[in-house]
GROMACS .gro file of N, CA and C in nm:
model
  165
    1MET      N    1   4.360   3.912   0.139
    1MET     CA    2   4.294   3.940   0.265
    1MET      C    3   4.214   4.069   0.257
    2LEU      N    4   4.267   4.166   0.185
    2LEU     CA    5   4.198   4.294   0.173
    2LEU      C    6   4.066   4.278   0.099
    3GLY      N    7   4.064   4.190  -0.002
    3GLY     CA    8   3.940   4.166  -0.076
    3GLY      C    9   3.832   4.109   0.014
    4TYR      N   10   3.870   4.017   0.101
    4TYR     CA   11   3.774   3.959   0.194
    4TYR      C   12   3.721   4.064   0.291
    5GLN      N   13   3.808   4.150   0.339
    5GLN     CA   14   3.765   4.254   0.432
    5GLN      C   15   3.668   4.352   0.365
    6LEU      N   16   3.696   4.389   0.241
    6LEU     CA   17   3.606   4.478   0.168
    6LEU      C   18   3.472   4.411   0.143
    7PHE      N   19   3.475   4.283   0.111
    7PHE     CA   20   3.351   4.208   0.091
    7PHE      C   21   3.270   4.203   0.221
    8ALA      N   22   3.337   4.177   0.332
    8ALA     CA   23   3.268   4.170   0.461
    8ALA      C   24   3.207   4.305   0.498
    9VAL      N   25   3.278   4.413   0.473
    9VAL     CA   26   3.225   4.546   0.504
    9VAL      C   27   3.102   4.575   0.419
   10ARG      N   28   3.107   4.538   0.291
   10ARG     CA   29   2.991   4.559   0.203
   10ARG      C   30   2.871   4.478   0.249
   11VAL      N   31   2.894   4.352   0.284
   11VAL     CA   32   2.784   4.266   0.327
   11VAL      C   33   2.722   4.320   0.456
   12ILE      N   34   2.805   4.362   0.549
   12ILE     CA   35   2.753   4.416   0.675
   12ILE      C   36   2.673   4.544   0.650
   13PHE      N   37   2.725   4.630   0.563
   13PHE     CA   38   2.655   4.754   0.533
   13PHE      C   39   2.521   4.726   0.465
   14LEU      N   40   2.521   4.641   0.363
   14LEU     CA   41   2.396   4.609   0.294
   14LEU      C   42   2.299   4.536   0.387
   15GLY      N   43   2.350   4.451   0.473
   15GLY     CA   44   2.264   4.381   0.568
   15GLY      C   45   2.197   4.475   0.666
   16SER      N   46   2.265   4.583   0.699
   16SER     CA   47   2.204   4.679   0.792
   16SER      C   48   2.091   4.757   0.726
   17LEU      N   49   2.087   4.760   0.594
   17LEU     CA   50   1.983   4.833   0.522
   17LEU      C   51   1.862   4.746   0.489
   18MET      N   52   1.878   4.614   0.499
   18MET     CA   53   1.770   4.522   0.460
   18MET      C   54   1.675   4.497   0.576
   19SER      N   55   1.556   4.452   0.541
   19SER     CA   56   1.459   4.415   0.644
   19SER      C   57   1.492   4.275   0.697
   20ASP      N   58   1.443   4.246   0.815
   20ASP     CA   59   1.470   4.116   0.877
   20ASP      C   60   1.414   4.002   0.794
   21SER      N   61   1.294   4.018   0.742
   21SER     CA   62   1.231   3.909   0.667
   21SER      C   63   1.308   3.880   0.538
   22LEU      N   64   1.363   3.983   0.474
   22LEU     CA   65   1.442   3.961   0.352
   22LEU      C   66   1.570   3.884   0.384
   23ILE      N   67   1.635   3.918   0.494
   23ILE     CA   68   1.757   3.847   0.532
   23ILE      C   69   1.728   3.701   0.562
   24TRP      N   70   1.617   3.673   0.633
   24TRP     CA   71   1.581   3.535   0.663
   24TRP      C   72   1.548   3.459   0.535
   25ASN      N   73   1.482   3.522   0.440
   25ASN     CA   74   1.451   3.455   0.313
   25ASN      C   75   1.578   3.425   0.234
   26ILE      N   76   1.672   3.516   0.235
   26ILE     CA   77   1.800   3.492   0.167
   26ILE      C   78   1.873   3.377   0.234
   27MET      N   79   1.876   3.375   0.366
   27MET     CA   80   1.945   3.267   0.437
   27MET      C   81   1.878   3.132   0.416
   28ASP      N   82   1.745   3.129   0.408
   28ASP     CA   83   1.676   3.004   0.378
   28ASP      C   84   1.718   2.950   0.242
   29THR      N   85   1.731   3.037   0.145
   29THR     CA   86   1.773   2.996   0.011
   29THR      C   87   1.917   2.947   0.012
   30VAL      N   88   2.006   3.020   0.077
   30VAL     CA   89   2.147   2.982   0.082
   30VAL      C   90   2.164   2.848   0.154
   31LEU      N   91   2.095   2.829   0.265
   31LEU     CA   92   2.108   2.704   0.340
   31LEU      C   93   2.053   2.585   0.262
   32THR      N   94   1.956   2.609   0.176
   32THR     CA   95   1.908   2.501   0.089
   32THR      C   96   2.019   2.454  -0.004
   33PHE      N   97   2.092   2.549  -0.062
   33PHE     CA   98   2.202   2.513  -0.151
   33PHE      C   99   2.317   2.445  -0.076
   34VAL      N  100   2.329   2.470   0.052
   34VAL     CA  101   2.431   2.404   0.134
   34VAL      C  102   2.385   2.264   0.172
   35ALA      N  103   2.257   2.248   0.201
   35ALA     CA  104   2.205   2.121   0.251
   35ALA      C  105   2.198   2.014   0.142
   36ILE      N  106   2.170   2.053   0.019
   36ILE     CA  107   2.152   1.954  -0.088
   36ILE      C  108   2.279   1.870  -0.109
   37PRO      N  109   2.398   1.928  -0.126
   37PRO     CA  110   2.518   1.843  -0.140
   37PRO      C  111   2.544   1.756  -0.017
   38ASN      N  112   2.514   1.808   0.103
   38ASN     CA  113   2.533   1.728   0.224
   38ASN      C  114   2.439   1.608   0.226
   39LEU      N  115   2.315   1.627   0.187
   39LEU     CA  116   2.221   1.515   0.182
   39LEU      C  117   2.263   1.411   0.078
   40ILE      N  118   2.311   1.458  -0.036
   40ILE     CA  119   2.360   1.365  -0.138
   40ILE      C  120   2.478   1.285  -0.083
   41GLY      N  121   2.568   1.352  -0.012
   41GLY     CA  122   2.683   1.283   0.047
   41GLY      C  123   2.641   1.180   0.150
   42VAL      N  124   2.543   1.211   0.232
   42VAL     CA  125   2.494   1.116   0.332
   42VAL      C  126   2.430   0.996   0.264
   43LEU      N  127   2.355   1.018   0.158
   43LEU     CA  128   2.294   0.906   0.086
   43LEU      C  129   2.399   0.816   0.023
   44ILE      N  130   2.502   0.874  -0.036
   44ILE     CA  131   2.610   0.794  -0.093
   44ILE      C  132   2.682   0.717   0.016
   45LEU      N  133   2.709   0.782   0.128
   45LEU     CA  134   2.776   0.715   0.239
   45LEU      C  135   2.690   0.602   0.294
   46ALA      N  136   2.560   0.624   0.305
   46ALA     CA  137   2.470   0.519   0.355
   46ALA      C  138   2.466   0.401   0.260
   47TYR      N  139   2.479   0.426   0.132
   47TYR     CA  140   2.479   0.316   0.035
   47TYR      C  141   2.610   0.238   0.041
   48ARG      N  142   2.723   0.308   0.058
   48ARG     CA  143   2.853   0.241   0.056
   48ARG      C  144   2.888   0.177   0.191
   49LYS      N  145   2.846   0.238   0.300
   49LYS     CA  146   2.880   0.189   0.434
   49LYS      C  147   2.754   0.180   0.520
   50PRO      N  148   2.663   0.088   0.492
   50PRO     CA  149   2.538   0.082   0.569
   50PRO      C  150   2.560   0.046   0.716
   51GLU      N  151   2.671  -0.021   0.748
   51GLU     CA  152   2.694  -0.058   0.887
   51GLU      C  153   2.721   0.064   0.975
   52TRP      N  154   2.761   0.175   0.917
   52TRP     CA  155   2.783   0.297   0.994
   52TRP      C  156   2.652   0.358   1.042
   53PHE      N  157   2.541   0.319   0.980
   53PHE     CA  158   2.413   0.380   1.012
   53PHE      C  159   2.323   0.289   1.095
   54ASN      N  160   2.376   0.178   1.143
   54ASN     CA  161   2.298   0.092   1.232
   54ASN      C  162   2.292   0.156   1.370
   55ILE      N  163   2.172   0.163   1.422
   55ILE     CA  164   2.155   0.224   1.555
   55ILE      C  165   2.129   0.115   1.657
   0.00000   0.00000   0.00000
């Protein structure tokens, strides 16, 4: 737990020193890495269970 708290303090401190545009660019990159596995999972699910996607 202490390691997580130290990490959070460091991230908050470094985030306060960064510009807004840099933080948004970093978040855009991170969210891309999060979205790719989710999209792959949705495609696999749509292939295996197409009836779940009927509207």
